[in-house]
Coordinates of N, CA and C in Angstrom, one line a residue:
M1 N 13.9 21.0 -39.9 CA 14.3 20.7 -41.2 C 15.9 20.7 -41.2
M2 N 16.4 19.7 -41.9 CA 17.9 19.6 -41.9 C 18.5 20.4 -43.0
T3 N 19.6 21.0 -42.7 CA 20.4 21.7 -43.7 C 21.0 20.7 -44.7
D4 N 21.6 21.2 -45.8 CA 22.3 20.3 -46.8 C 23.5 19.7 -46.1
T5 N 24.2 20.4 -45.3 CA 25.4 19.8 -44.5 C 24.9 18.7 -43.6
E6 N 23.8 18.9 -42.9 CA 23.3 17.9 -42.0 C 22.8 16.7 -42.8
Q7 N 22.2 16.9 -44.0 CA 21.8 15.8 -44.8 C 23.0 15.0 -45.3
Q8 N 24.1 15.7 -45.6 CA 25.4 15.0 -46.0 C 25.9 14.2 -44.8
L9 N 25.9 14.9 -43.6 CA 26.3 14.2 -42.4 C 25.5 12.9 -42.1
L10 N 24.2 13.0 -42.3 CA 23.4 11.8 -42.1 C 23.7 10.7 -43.1
A11 N 23.9 11.1 -44.3 CA 24.3 10.1 -45.4 C 25.6 9.4 -45.1
H12 N 26.6 10.2 -44.7 CA 27.9 9.6 -44.3 C 27.9 8.8 -43.0
S13 N 27.1 9.3 -42.1 CA 27.0 8.5 -40.8 C 26.3 7.1 -41.1
Q14 N 25.3 7.1 -42.0 CA 24.6 5.9 -42.3 C 25.6 5.0 -43.1
R15 N 26.4 5.6 -44.0 CA 27.4 4.8 -44.7 C 28.4 4.2 -43.8
F16 N 28.9 5.0 -42.8 CA 29.8 4.5 -41.8 C 29.2 3.3 -41.0
E17 N 27.9 3.5 -40.7 CA 27.2 2.4 -39.9 C 27.1 1.2 -40.7
A18 N 26.9 1.3 -42.0 CA 26.8 0.1 -43.0 C 28.2 -0.6 -43.0
L19 N 29.2 0.2 -43.0 CA 30.6 -0.3 -43.1 C 30.9 -1.1 -41.8
L20 N 30.5 -0.5 -40.6 CA 30.7 -1.2 -39.3 C 29.9 -2.5 -39.3
N21 N 28.7 -2.4 -39.7 CA 27.9 -3.7 -39.8 C 28.6 -4.8 -40.6
E22 N 29.1 -4.3 -41.8 CA 29.8 -5.3 -42.7 C 31.1 -5.8 -42.0
E23 N 31.8 -5.0 -41.4 CA 33.0 -5.4 -40.6 C 32.7 -6.4 -39.5
L24 N 31.6 -6.1 -38.8 CA 31.2 -7.1 -37.7 C 30.9 -8.4 -38.3
A25 N 30.1 -8.4 -39.4 CA 29.8 -9.7 -40.0 C 31.0 -10.4 -40.5
V26 N 31.9 -9.8 -41.1 CA 33.1 -10.4 -41.6 C 34.0 -11.0 -40.4
L27 N 34.1 -10.2 -39.4 CA 34.8 -10.7 -38.2 C 34.1 -11.9 -37.5
R28 N 32.8 -11.9 -37.5 CA 32.1 -13.0 -36.9 C 32.3 -14.3 -37.8
D29 N 32.4 -14.1 -39.1 CA 32.5 -15.3 -39.9 C 34.0 -15.6 -40.2
H30 N 34.9 -15.0 -39.4 CA 36.3 -15.1 -39.6 C 36.7 -14.9 -41.0
G31 N 36.2 -13.8 -41.6 CA 36.4 -13.5 -43.0 C 37.9 -13.2 -43.3
N32 N 38.1 -12.9 -44.6 CA 39.5 -12.7 -45.1 C 40.0 -11.3 -44.7
A33 N 41.3 -11.4 -44.5 CA 42.1 -10.1 -44.1 C 42.0 -9.0 -45.2
D34 N 42.0 -9.4 -46.4 CA 42.0 -8.4 -47.5 C 40.7 -7.6 -47.5
H35 N 39.6 -8.3 -47.2 CA 38.3 -7.6 -47.1 C 38.3 -6.6 -45.9
L36 N 38.9 -7.1 -44.8 CA 38.9 -6.2 -43.6 C 39.8 -5.0 -43.9
R37 N 40.9 -5.2 -44.6 CA 41.7 -4.0 -45.0 C 41.0 -3.0 -45.8
E38 N 40.2 -3.5 -46.8 CA 39.4 -2.7 -47.7 C 38.4 -1.9 -46.8
L39 N 37.7 -2.6 -45.9 CA 36.8 -1.9 -45.0 C 37.4 -0.9 -44.1
A40 N 38.6 -1.1 -43.6 CA 39.3 -0.2 -42.8 C 39.6 1.1 -43.6
E41 N 40.0 0.9 -44.8 CA 40.3 2.1 -45.7 C 39.0 2.9 -46.0
Q42 N 38.0 2.2 -46.2 CA 36.7 2.9 -46.5 C 36.2 3.6 -45.2
K43 N 36.4 3.0 -44.1 CA 36.0 3.6 -42.8 C 36.8 4.9 -42.5
M44 N 38.1 4.8 -42.8 CA 39.0 6.0 -42.6 C 38.5 7.2 -43.5
D45 N 38.2 6.8 -44.8 CA 37.7 7.9 -45.7 C 36.4 8.5 -45.2
C46 N 35.6 7.6 -44.8 CA 34.2 8.1 -44.3 C 34.4 8.9 -43.0
C47 N 35.3 8.5 -42.1 CA 35.5 9.3 -40.9 C 36.0 10.7 -41.2
Q48 N 36.9 10.8 -42.2 CA 37.5 12.0 -42.5 C 36.4 12.9 -43.1
Q49 N 35.5 12.4 -43.9 CA 34.4 13.1 -44.5 C 33.5 13.6 -43.4
L50 N 33.2 12.7 -42.4 CA 32.4 13.1 -41.3 C 33.0 14.3 -40.5
E51 N 34.3 14.2 -40.2 CA 34.9 15.3 -39.5 C 34.9 16.6 -40.2
T52 N 35.1 16.5 -41.5 CA 35.1 17.7 -42.4 C 33.7 18.4 -42.4
L53 N 32.7 17.5 -42.6 CA 31.3 18.0 -42.6 C 30.9 18.5 -41.2
E54 N 31.3 17.9 -40.1 CA 31.0 18.5 -38.8 C 31.6 19.8 -38.6
R55 N 32.9 20.0 -39.0 CA 33.5 21.3 -38.9 C 32.7 22.3 -39.7
L56 N 32.4 22.0 -40.9 CA 31.6 22.9 -41.7 C 30.2 23.2 -41.1
R57 N 29.6 22.2 -40.5 CA 28.3 22.5 -39.9 C 28.5 23.5 -38.7
Q58 N 29.5 23.3 -38.0 CA 29.8 24.2 -36.8 C 30.1 25.6 -37.2
Q59 N 30.8 25.7 -38.3 CA 31.1 27.0 -38.9 C 29.9 27.7 -39.4
Q60 N 29.0 27.0 -40.0 CA 27.8 27.6 -40.7 C 26.8 28.0 -39.6
Q61 N 26.6 27.1 -38.6 CA 25.6 27.3 -37.6 C 26.1 26.9 -36.3
P62 N 26.9 27.7 -35.6 CA 27.6 27.3 -34.4 C 26.6 27.1 -33.2
E63 N 25.5 27.7 -33.3 CA 24.5 27.7 -32.2 C 23.5 26.5 -32.3
R64 N 23.4 25.9 -33.5 CA 22.4 24.9 -33.8 C 23.0 23.5 -33.4
A65 N 22.2 22.8 -32.6 CA 22.6 21.4 -32.3 C 22.5 20.5 -33.5
M66 N 23.2 19.4 -33.4 CA 23.2 18.4 -34.5 C 21.8 17.8 -34.5
S67 N 21.2 17.4 -35.6 CA 19.9 16.8 -35.7 C 19.9 15.5 -35.0
A68 N 18.7 15.2 -34.5 CA 18.5 13.9 -33.8 C 18.8 12.7 -34.6
E69 N 18.4 12.8 -35.9 CA 18.8 11.6 -36.8 C 20.2 11.4 -36.9
V70 N 21.0 12.4 -37.1 CA 22.5 12.2 -37.2 C 23.0 11.7 -35.9
T71 N 22.6 12.3 -34.8 CA 23.0 11.9 -33.5 C 22.7 10.4 -33.2
Q72 N 21.5 10.0 -33.6 CA 21.1 8.6 -33.3 C 22.0 7.7 -34.2
S73 N 22.2 8.1 -35.5 CA 23.1 7.2 -36.3 C 24.5 7.1 -35.8
L74 N 25.0 8.2 -35.3 CA 26.4 8.2 -34.8 C 26.4 7.4 -33.4
R75 N 25.4 7.4 -32.7 CA 25.4 6.5 -31.5 C 25.4 5.1 -31.9
R76 N 24.6 4.7 -32.9 CA 24.6 3.3 -33.4 C 26.0 3.0 -33.9
C77 N 26.7 3.9 -34.5 CA 28.1 3.7 -35.0 C 29.0 3.4 -33.7
R78 N 28.9 4.2 -32.7 CA 29.7 4.0 -31.5 C 29.4 2.7 -30.9
D79 N 28.2 2.3 -30.8 CA 27.8 1.0 -30.2 C 28.4 -0.2 -31.1
L80 N 28.3 -0.1 -32.4 CA 28.8 -1.1 -33.3 C 30.4 -1.2 -33.1
N81 N 31.0 0.0 -33.0 CA 32.4 0.1 -32.9 C 32.9 -0.6 -31.6
E82 N 32.2 -0.4 -30.6 CA 32.4 -1.0 -29.3 C 32.3 -2.5 -29.3
R83 N 31.3 -3.0 -30.0 CA 31.1 -4.5 -30.2 C 32.3 -5.1 -31.0
I84 N 32.7 -4.4 -32.1 CA 33.8 -4.8 -32.9 C 35.1 -4.9 -32.1
G85 N 35.3 -3.9 -31.2 CA 36.5 -3.8 -30.4 C 36.5 -5.0 -29.4
S86 N 35.3 -5.3 -28.8 CA 35.2 -6.4 -27.9 C 35.5 -7.7 -28.6
L87 N 34.9 -7.9 -29.8 CA 35.1 -9.1 -30.5 C 36.6 -9.3 -30.9
L88 N 37.2 -8.2 -31.3 CA 38.6 -8.3 -31.7 C 39.5 -8.6 -30.5
S89 N 39.2 -8.1 -29.3 CA 39.9 -8.4 -28.1 C 39.8 -9.8 -27.7
R90 N 38.5 -10.4 -27.8 CA 38.3 -11.8 -27.5 C 39.1 -12.7 -28.5
Q91 N 39.0 -12.4 -29.8 CA 39.8 -13.1 -30.8 C 41.3 -13.1 -30.5
Q92 N 41.8 -11.9 -30.1 CA 43.2 -11.8 -29.7 C 43.6 -12.7 -28.5
D93 N 42.7 -12.6 -27.5 CA 42.9 -13.5 -26.3 C 43.0 -14.9 -26.7
Y94 N 42.0 -15.4 -27.6 CA 42.1 -16.8 -27.9 C 43.3 -17.2 -28.7
N95 N 43.7 -16.3 -29.6 CA 44.9 -16.5 -30.3 C 46.2 -16.6 -29.4
E96 N 46.3 -15.7 -28.5 CA 47.3 -15.7 -27.5 C 47.4 -16.9 -26.7
Q97 N 46.2 -17.4 -26.2 CA 46.1 -18.6 -25.5 C 46.5 -19.8 -26.3
A98 N 46.1 -19.8 -27.5 CA 46.5 -21.0 -28.4 C 47.9 -21.0 -28.7
M99 N 48.6 -19.8 -28.9 CA 50.0 -19.8 -29.1 C 50.8 -20.2 -27.9
H100 N 50.2 -19.8 -26.7 CA 50.9 -20.2 -25.4 C 50.8 -21.7 -25.2
I101 N 49.6 -22.3 -25.5 CA 49.4 -23.7 -25.3 C 50.4 -24.5 -26.3
L102 N 50.5 -24.0 -27.5 CA 51.4 -24.6 -28.5 C 52.9 -24.4 -28.2
G103 N 53.2 -23.5 -27.2 CA 54.5 -23.2 -26.9 C 55.2 -22.2 -27.9
L104 N 54.4 -21.5 -28.6 CA 54.9 -20.6 -29.6 C 54.9 -19.1 -29.2
G105 N 54.6 -18.8 -27.9 CA 54.5 -17.5 -27.5 C 54.4 -17.4 -26.0
S106 N 54.5 -16.2 -25.5 CA 54.4 -16.0 -24.1 C 53.3 -15.0 -24.0
P107 N 52.6 -15.0 -22.8 CA 51.5 -14.1 -22.6 C 52.1 -12.7 -22.5
T108 N 51.3 -11.7 -23.0 CA 51.8 -10.3 -23.0 C 51.0 -9.6 -22.0
L109 N 51.6 -8.6 -21.5 CA 51.0 -7.7 -20.5 C 50.3 -6.5 -21.3
R110 N 49.1 -6.4 -21.2 CA 48.4 -5.4 -22.0 C 48.3 -4.1 -21.2
T111 N 48.6 -3.0 -21.9 CA 48.5 -1.7 -21.4 C 47.7 -0.9 -22.4
Y112 N 47.2 0.3 -21.9 CA 46.4 1.1 -22.8 C 47.2 2.5 -23.0
G113 N 47.3 2.9 -24.2 CA 47.9 4.2 -24.6 C 46.9 5.4 -24.4
A114 N 47.4 6.5 -24.6 CA 46.6 7.8 -24.5 C 45.5 7.7 -25.5
D115 N 45.6 7.0 -26.6 CA 44.5 7.0 -27.6 C 43.5 5.9 -27.2
G116 N 43.7 5.2 -26.1 CA 42.7 4.1 -25.7 C 43.0 2.8 -26.4
Q117 N 44.0 2.7 -27.2 CA 44.4 1.4 -27.8 C 45.2 0.6 -26.9
T118 N 45.1 -0.7 -27.0 CA 45.9 -1.6 -26.2 C 47.2 -1.8 -26.9
G119 N 48.2 -2.1 -26.1 CA 49.5 -2.4 -26.7 C 50.4 -3.1 -25.6
A120 N 51.4 -3.6 -26.1 CA 52.3 -4.3 -25.1 C 53.3 -3.3 -24.5
S121 N 53.5 -3.4 -23.3 CA 54.5 -2.5 -22.6 C 55.9 -3.0 -22.8
A122 N 56.9 -2.1 -22.6 CA 58.2 -2.5 -22.7 C 58.5 -3.7 -21.8
Y123 N 57.9 -3.7 -20.6 CA 58.1 -4.8 -19.7 C 57.6 -6.1 -20.1
S124 N 56.6 -6.2 -21.0 CA 56.1 -7.5 -21.4 C 56.8 -8.1 -22.6
R125 N 57.8 -7.4 -23.2 CA 58.6 -8.0 -24.3 C 59.6 -9.0 -23.7
R126 N 59.8 -10.1 -24.5 CA 60.8 -11.1 -24.1 C 62.1 -10.5 -24.4
L127 N 62.9 -10.4 -23.4 CA 64.3 -9.8 -23.6 C 65.3 -10.9 -23.8
G128 N 65.0 -12.0 -23.4 CA 66.0 -13.2 -23.6 C 65.6 -14.4 -22.8
E129 N 66.2 -15.5 -23.0 CA 65.9 -16.7 -22.2 C 67.2 -17.2 -21.7
A130 N 67.1 -17.8 -20.5 CA 68.3 -18.4 -19.8 C 68.6 -19.7 -20.4

């Protein structure tokens, strides 16, 4: 039987999962940026609530493992987040290729930071042209 905190964790993880599904649908349909910003804000709020609830759960019952339902929902969230990241990466690649073909940009060297996010290194920035 789940505790109240675990029930709240499940509700928030399911809400997060719904937000990720909505984000994936918007990205696939090349939806508007304003809607994506709204989803990002909602996801951040939901993540903060999940983190707070998980800390509370660990304080209340440090020996008890997270319920299987919550764990499964969070795994689905992780999988959805990975699919979204892959889709965003492909879209960025297409945009960079299009910009390069149009002569409006140069290819960038992608690196990964400590947080796992991609970014341009100092070496990939255009410093000037001859």
